[in-house]
Amino acid sequence: MAASTLITVAPTGAEAEKAQVPALPVTLDELVATAKECEAAGASVIHVHIRDRTARPTLDRARLTDTVAALREGSELIVQLSTGGAVTDSFAGRLAVLDAAPDACSLTCGTVNFGDDVFSNPWPFVKDLYQLTRERQVVPEFELFDLGHVATLHRLLGEFGPPAGGHVHCDLVMGVPGGMPGDVATLAAAVAALPAGATWSATGIGRTTLPVLFGALGAGGHLRVGMEDTLSFARGRPVARNAELVERAAELARHAQRPPMRPAEARAFLGIPER
Ligand code: KMH
Ligand code: ZN
């Protein structure tokens, strides 16, 4: 079991609306302030979705490039850009995210119902994105929303070889309405199906946050938390800031005798070159 815990913060996402959730970081200043606070609280990776001037999700290239630069300037966090974007984003736009040259990116291994929408990731897109990550040497994190996505991960690795950085790290995204449920039995089944040698984080959406967090810690996994995944800290108590979710995850990781990994250790763990 890993001696320490990788904590990723996913502070914004593409779904929540600033008007309804004023604590959501949507400007570059808000994002950098959040990154600093979350790093101090124990995060070592930031999973980034950006917003435009009106707080709508965007994949604007210049904005993404500025975001990567500002996060590197303001923190030591590993910058992982989302290639999932919003359900309305085009495949071409999602591939072009890599032009912003992040340290890492998300790579979802299959299509999934996503509430009333569909998060589309057909095989031709998944393999194009994977090959691009290898060409550009951007370290992918394999996002697995369902058990079928694990089979696609095996297929990707079998057909195209290991990822940039040489290490396979996955994120089990559980409890999306339409994806795998966020419970310990499903977590165990997904972990058992992963490729040999792969490491994994898990995140539970909405009210599955805590069951998935406790299950992941108990099973030797790593953690993702943040307002992309949950807007409630407890029943009837909205999240006030992303850092409180990281603080709680870090405290529980310390109780599990697996304290938070610092960014330099996380870079070595994930195969990301030192800056
Ligand atoms: N916003 C979701 C449709 C990712 O970032 O790679 C997709 C998502 C996954 O959040
Ligand atoms: Zn995301």
Coordinates of C-alpha atoms and ligand atoms in Angstrom, one line a residue:
M1 CA 0.0 0.0 0.0
A2 CA 1.3 3.5 -0.8
A3 CA 2.9 5.2 2.2
S4 CA 1.3 8.5 1.3
T5 CA -1.8 9.8 -0.4
L6 CA -2.0 11.7 -3.7
I7 CA -4.7 14.4 -3.3
T8 CA -6.1 16.0 -6.5
V9 CA -8.3 19.0 -6.3
A10 CA -10.9 19.5 -9.0
P11 CA -12.1 23.0 -8.0
T12 CA -14.5 24.2 -10.8
G13 CA -15.7 21.6 -13.4
A14 CA -17.9 22.6 -16.3
E15 CA -21.4 22.1 -14.8
A16 CA -22.0 24.3 -11.7
E17 CA -23.1 27.8 -12.4
K18 CA -21.3 30.8 -10.7
A19 CA -24.7 32.5 -10.2
Q20 CA -25.9 29.6 -8.1
V21 CA -22.6 28.8 -6.5
P22 CA -20.7 32.1 -5.7
A23 CA -17.8 30.2 -4.0
L24 CA -16.9 28.5 -7.3
P25 CA -13.5 29.7 -8.6
V26 CA -14.1 30.9 -12.2
T27 CA -11.6 33.7 -12.8
L28 CA -7.9 33.2 -13.2
D29 CA -7.3 35.1 -9.9
E30 CA -9.8 33.0 -8.1
L31 CA -8.3 29.8 -9.6
V32 CA -4.7 30.7 -8.5
A33 CA -5.8 31.7 -5.0
T34 CA -7.6 28.4 -4.8
A35 CA -4.6 26.5 -6.0
K36 CA -2.4 28.1 -3.3
E37 CA -4.8 27.4 -0.6
C38 CA -5.3 23.8 -1.7
E39 CA -1.6 23.2 -2.0
A40 CA -1.1 24.4 1.6
A41 CA -3.9 22.1 2.6
G42 CA -2.3 19.0 1.1
A43 CA -3.2 18.8 -2.6
S44 CA -0.5 18.0 -5.2
V45 CA -2.5 18.0 -8.4
I46 CA -5.1 20.4 -9.8
H47 CA -7.6 19.2 -12.3
V48 CA -8.6 22.3 -14.3
H49 CA -11.6 23.4 -16.2
I50 CA -11.7 27.1 -17.2
R51 CA -14.5 29.6 -17.7
D52 CA -14.8 32.6 -20.0
R53 CA -15.6 36.2 -19.0
T54 CA -19.2 35.3 -18.4
A55 CA -18.3 32.3 -16.3
R56 CA -19.3 29.8 -19.0
P57 CA -17.1 26.8 -19.7
T58 CA -14.6 27.4 -22.5
L59 CA -11.6 25.6 -24.1
D60 CA -10.2 28.9 -25.5
R61 CA -6.6 28.2 -26.3
A62 CA -5.1 31.5 -25.1
R63 CA -7.0 31.3 -21.9
L64 CA -5.8 27.7 -21.3
T65 CA -2.2 28.7 -22.0
D66 CA -2.4 31.7 -19.6
T67 CA -4.0 29.4 -16.9
V68 CA -1.2 26.9 -17.1
A69 CA 1.4 29.7 -16.8
A70 CA -0.4 31.4 -13.9
L71 CA -0.8 28.1 -12.0
R72 CA 2.9 27.3 -12.5
E73 CA 3.9 30.7 -11.3
G74 CA 1.6 30.7 -8.3
S75 CA 2.0 27.1 -7.1
E76 CA 3.9 23.9 -7.2
L77 CA 0.8 21.9 -8.1
I78 CA 0.9 19.5 -11.1
V79 CA -1.4 21.1 -13.7
Q80 CA -3.8 18.6 -15.2
L81 CA -6.0 20.1 -17.8
S82 CA -9.4 18.5 -18.5
T83 CA -9.8 17.1 -22.0
G84 CA -13.4 16.2 -21.0
G85 CA -14.5 19.8 -21.1
A86 CA -18.3 20.2 -21.1
V87 CA -20.7 17.8 -22.7
T88 CA -21.2 20.4 -25.5
D89 CA -17.5 20.6 -26.5
S90 CA -16.3 19.2 -29.9
F91 CA -13.7 16.4 -30.2
A92 CA -11.4 18.8 -32.1
G93 CA -11.6 21.4 -29.3
R94 CA -10.9 18.7 -26.7
L95 CA -7.8 17.5 -28.5
A96 CA -6.6 21.0 -28.9
V97 CA -6.4 21.4 -25.1
L98 CA -3.0 19.7 -25.3
D99 CA -1.7 22.8 -27.3
A100 CA -1.6 24.6 -23.9
A101 CA 1.2 22.1 -22.9
P102 CA 0.0 21.1 -19.4
D103 CA 1.9 18.7 -17.2
A104 CA -0.9 16.2 -17.4
C105 CA -4.5 15.8 -18.7
S106 CA -7.5 13.8 -18.1
L107 CA -8.5 11.1 -20.6
T108 CA -11.9 9.5 -20.3
C109 CA -12.0 5.9 -21.5
G110 CA -15.5 5.7 -22.8
T111 CA -19.0 7.2 -23.3
V112 CA -21.3 7.5 -20.3
N113 CA -24.7 8.9 -19.6
F114 CA -24.2 12.0 -17.6
G115 CA -27.5 13.0 -15.9
D116 CA -29.8 14.0 -18.8
D117 CA -26.8 14.4 -21.1
V118 CA -24.2 12.1 -22.7
F119 CA -20.5 12.5 -22.1
S120 CA -19.3 11.3 -25.5
N121 CA -15.9 9.4 -25.8
P122 CA -16.1 7.0 -28.7
W123 CA -13.1 4.7 -29.3
P124 CA -11.8 6.7 -32.4
F125 CA -11.6 9.9 -30.2
V126 CA -10.1 8.1 -27.2
K127 CA -7.3 6.5 -29.3
D128 CA -6.6 9.8 -31.1
L129 CA -6.3 11.6 -27.7
Y130 CA -4.1 8.9 -26.2
Q131 CA -1.7 9.0 -29.2
L132 CA -1.6 12.8 -28.9
T133 CA -0.7 12.6 -25.2
R134 CA 2.2 10.2 -26.1
E135 CA 3.4 12.5 -29.0
R136 CA 3.3 15.6 -26.8
Q137 CA 4.6 13.8 -23.6
V138 CA 1.6 15.0 -21.6
V139 CA 0.9 12.5 -18.8
P140 CA -2.7 11.2 -19.0
E141 CA -4.8 10.3 -16.0
F142 CA -7.4 7.7 -17.2
E143 CA -10.8 8.7 -16.1
L144 CA -13.1 5.7 -15.5
F145 CA -16.8 6.3 -15.0
D146 CA -17.9 2.8 -15.6
L147 CA -16.5 -0.8 -15.6
G148 CA -16.5 -0.9 -19.4
H149 CA -14.1 2.0 -19.4
V150 CA -11.6 -0.3 -17.7
A151 CA -11.8 -2.7 -20.6
T152 CA -11.1 0.2 -23.0
L153 CA -8.1 1.2 -20.9
H154 CA -6.7 -2.4 -21.4
R155 CA -7.3 -2.1 -25.1
L156 CA -5.6 1.3 -25.3
L157 CA -2.5 0.0 -23.5
G158 CA -2.5 -3.2 -25.5
E159 CA -2.7 -1.4 -28.9
F160 CA -0.5 1.7 -28.3
G161 CA 1.8 0.9 -25.4
P162 CA 2.4 2.7 -22.1
P163 CA 1.6 6.3 -21.5
A164 CA 3.9 9.3 -21.4
G165 CA 5.8 9.0 -18.1
G166 CA 5.6 5.2 -18.3
H167 CA 3.2 4.9 -15.4
V168 CA -0.6 4.2 -15.5
H169 CA -2.6 6.2 -13.0
C170 CA -6.4 6.1 -13.1
D171 CA -9.2 8.1 -11.5
L172 CA -12.4 6.2 -10.7
V173 CA -15.2 8.7 -11.0
M174 CA -18.1 7.2 -9.2
G175 CA -21.7 8.2 -8.5
V176 CA -22.4 10.1 -11.8
P177 CA -26.0 9.5 -12.6
G178 CA -25.5 7.1 -15.5
G179 CA -22.1 5.8 -14.5
M180 CA -21.0 3.3 -11.9
P181 CA -22.4 3.7 -8.4
G182 CA -20.3 5.2 -5.6
D183 CA -20.2 2.4 -3.2
V184 CA -17.4 0.2 -1.8
A185 CA -18.5 -3.0 -3.6
T186 CA -18.2 -1.3 -7.0
L187 CA -14.9 0.4 -6.0
A188 CA -13.5 -3.1 -5.2
A189 CA -14.7 -4.5 -8.5
A190 CA -13.2 -1.6 -10.5
V191 CA -9.9 -1.8 -8.7
A192 CA -9.7 -5.6 -9.2
A193 CA -10.1 -5.0 -13.0
L194 CA -7.3 -2.4 -13.4
P195 CA -4.1 -3.3 -15.3
A196 CA -1.3 -4.8 -13.2
G197 CA 0.9 -2.1 -11.7
A198 CA -1.7 0.7 -12.2
T199 CA -2.3 3.1 -9.3
W200 CA -5.6 4.8 -8.8
S201 CA -7.5 7.7 -7.2
A202 CA -11.2 7.8 -6.6
T203 CA -13.8 10.5 -6.3
G204 CA -17.5 10.2 -5.4
I205 CA -19.9 12.6 -7.0
G206 CA -22.4 14.4 -4.7
R207 CA -23.5 12.4 -1.7
T208 CA -21.2 9.5 -2.6
T209 CA -18.2 11.7 -1.8
L210 CA -17.6 10.3 1.7
P211 CA -18.3 6.6 1.1
V212 CA -15.9 6.7 -1.9
L213 CA -13.3 8.6 0.1
F214 CA -13.3 6.2 3.0
G215 CA -13.4 3.2 0.7
A216 CA -10.4 4.5 -1.3
L217 CA -8.3 5.2 1.7
G218 CA -9.1 1.8 3.2
A219 CA -8.2 0.1 -0.1
G220 CA -4.8 1.9 -0.5
G221 CA -6.0 4.3 -3.2
H222 CA -5.6 8.0 -3.7
L223 CA -8.2 10.8 -3.5
R224 CA -9.8 13.5 -5.7
V225 CA -12.0 16.1 -4.1
G226 CA -13.4 19.5 -5.1
M227 CA -16.4 21.5 -6.1
E228 CA -16.4 19.9 -9.6
D229 CA -17.6 16.7 -7.8
T230 CA -19.6 17.9 -4.7
L231 CA -21.1 21.2 -3.7
S232 CA -22.2 20.0 -0.2
F233 CA -19.7 19.7 2.7
A234 CA -22.4 18.0 4.8
R235 CA -26.1 17.7 4.7
G236 CA -27.6 21.2 4.3
R237 CA -24.1 22.8 4.5
P238 CA -22.7 24.1 1.1
V239 CA -19.0 23.9 0.5
A240 CA -17.5 27.3 1.4
R241 CA -14.2 26.9 -0.4
N242 CA -12.4 24.1 -2.1
A243 CA -9.6 24.0 0.5
E244 CA -12.0 22.7 3.1
L245 CA -12.6 19.6 1.1
V246 CA -8.8 19.2 0.7
E247 CA -8.3 19.8 4.4
R248 CA -10.8 17.1 5.3
A249 CA -9.2 14.6 2.8
A250 CA -5.8 15.4 4.2
E251 CA -6.9 14.9 7.8
L252 CA -8.5 11.6 7.0
A253 CA -5.4 10.5 5.0
R254 CA -3.2 11.3 8.1
H255 CA -5.6 9.3 10.3
A256 CA -5.1 6.4 7.8
Q257 CA -1.3 6.8 8.4
R258 CA -0.9 7.8 4.8
P259 CA -0.2 11.6 4.9
P260 CA -0.6 13.8 1.8
M261 CA 2.0 13.5 -0.9
R262 CA 3.8 16.7 -1.6
P263 CA 4.1 17.9 -5.2
A264 CA 7.7 16.8 -5.8
E265 CA 6.9 13.3 -4.6
A266 CA 3.7 13.3 -6.7
R267 CA 5.7 14.2 -9.8
A268 CA 8.0 11.2 -9.3
F269 CA 5.0 9.0 -8.5
L270 CA 3.1 10.0 -11.7
G271 CA 6.2 10.1 -14.0
I272 CA 5.9 13.9 -14.6
P273 CA 9.2 15.6 -15.3
E274 CA 10.5 18.2 -12.7
R275 CA 9.9 21.7 -13.9
Ligands
KMH1 N1 -17.5 17.8 -17.5 C1 -17.7 16.4 -17.8 C2 -18.6 16.3 -19.0 C3 -12.9 15.5 -17.4 O1 -12.7 16.6 -16.9 O2 -12.0 14.9 -18.1 C4 -16.4 15.7 -18.1 C5 -15.3 15.8 -17.1 C6 -14.2 14.8 -17.3 O3 -15.3 16.6 -16.2
ZN2 ZN -13.3 17.4 -15.1

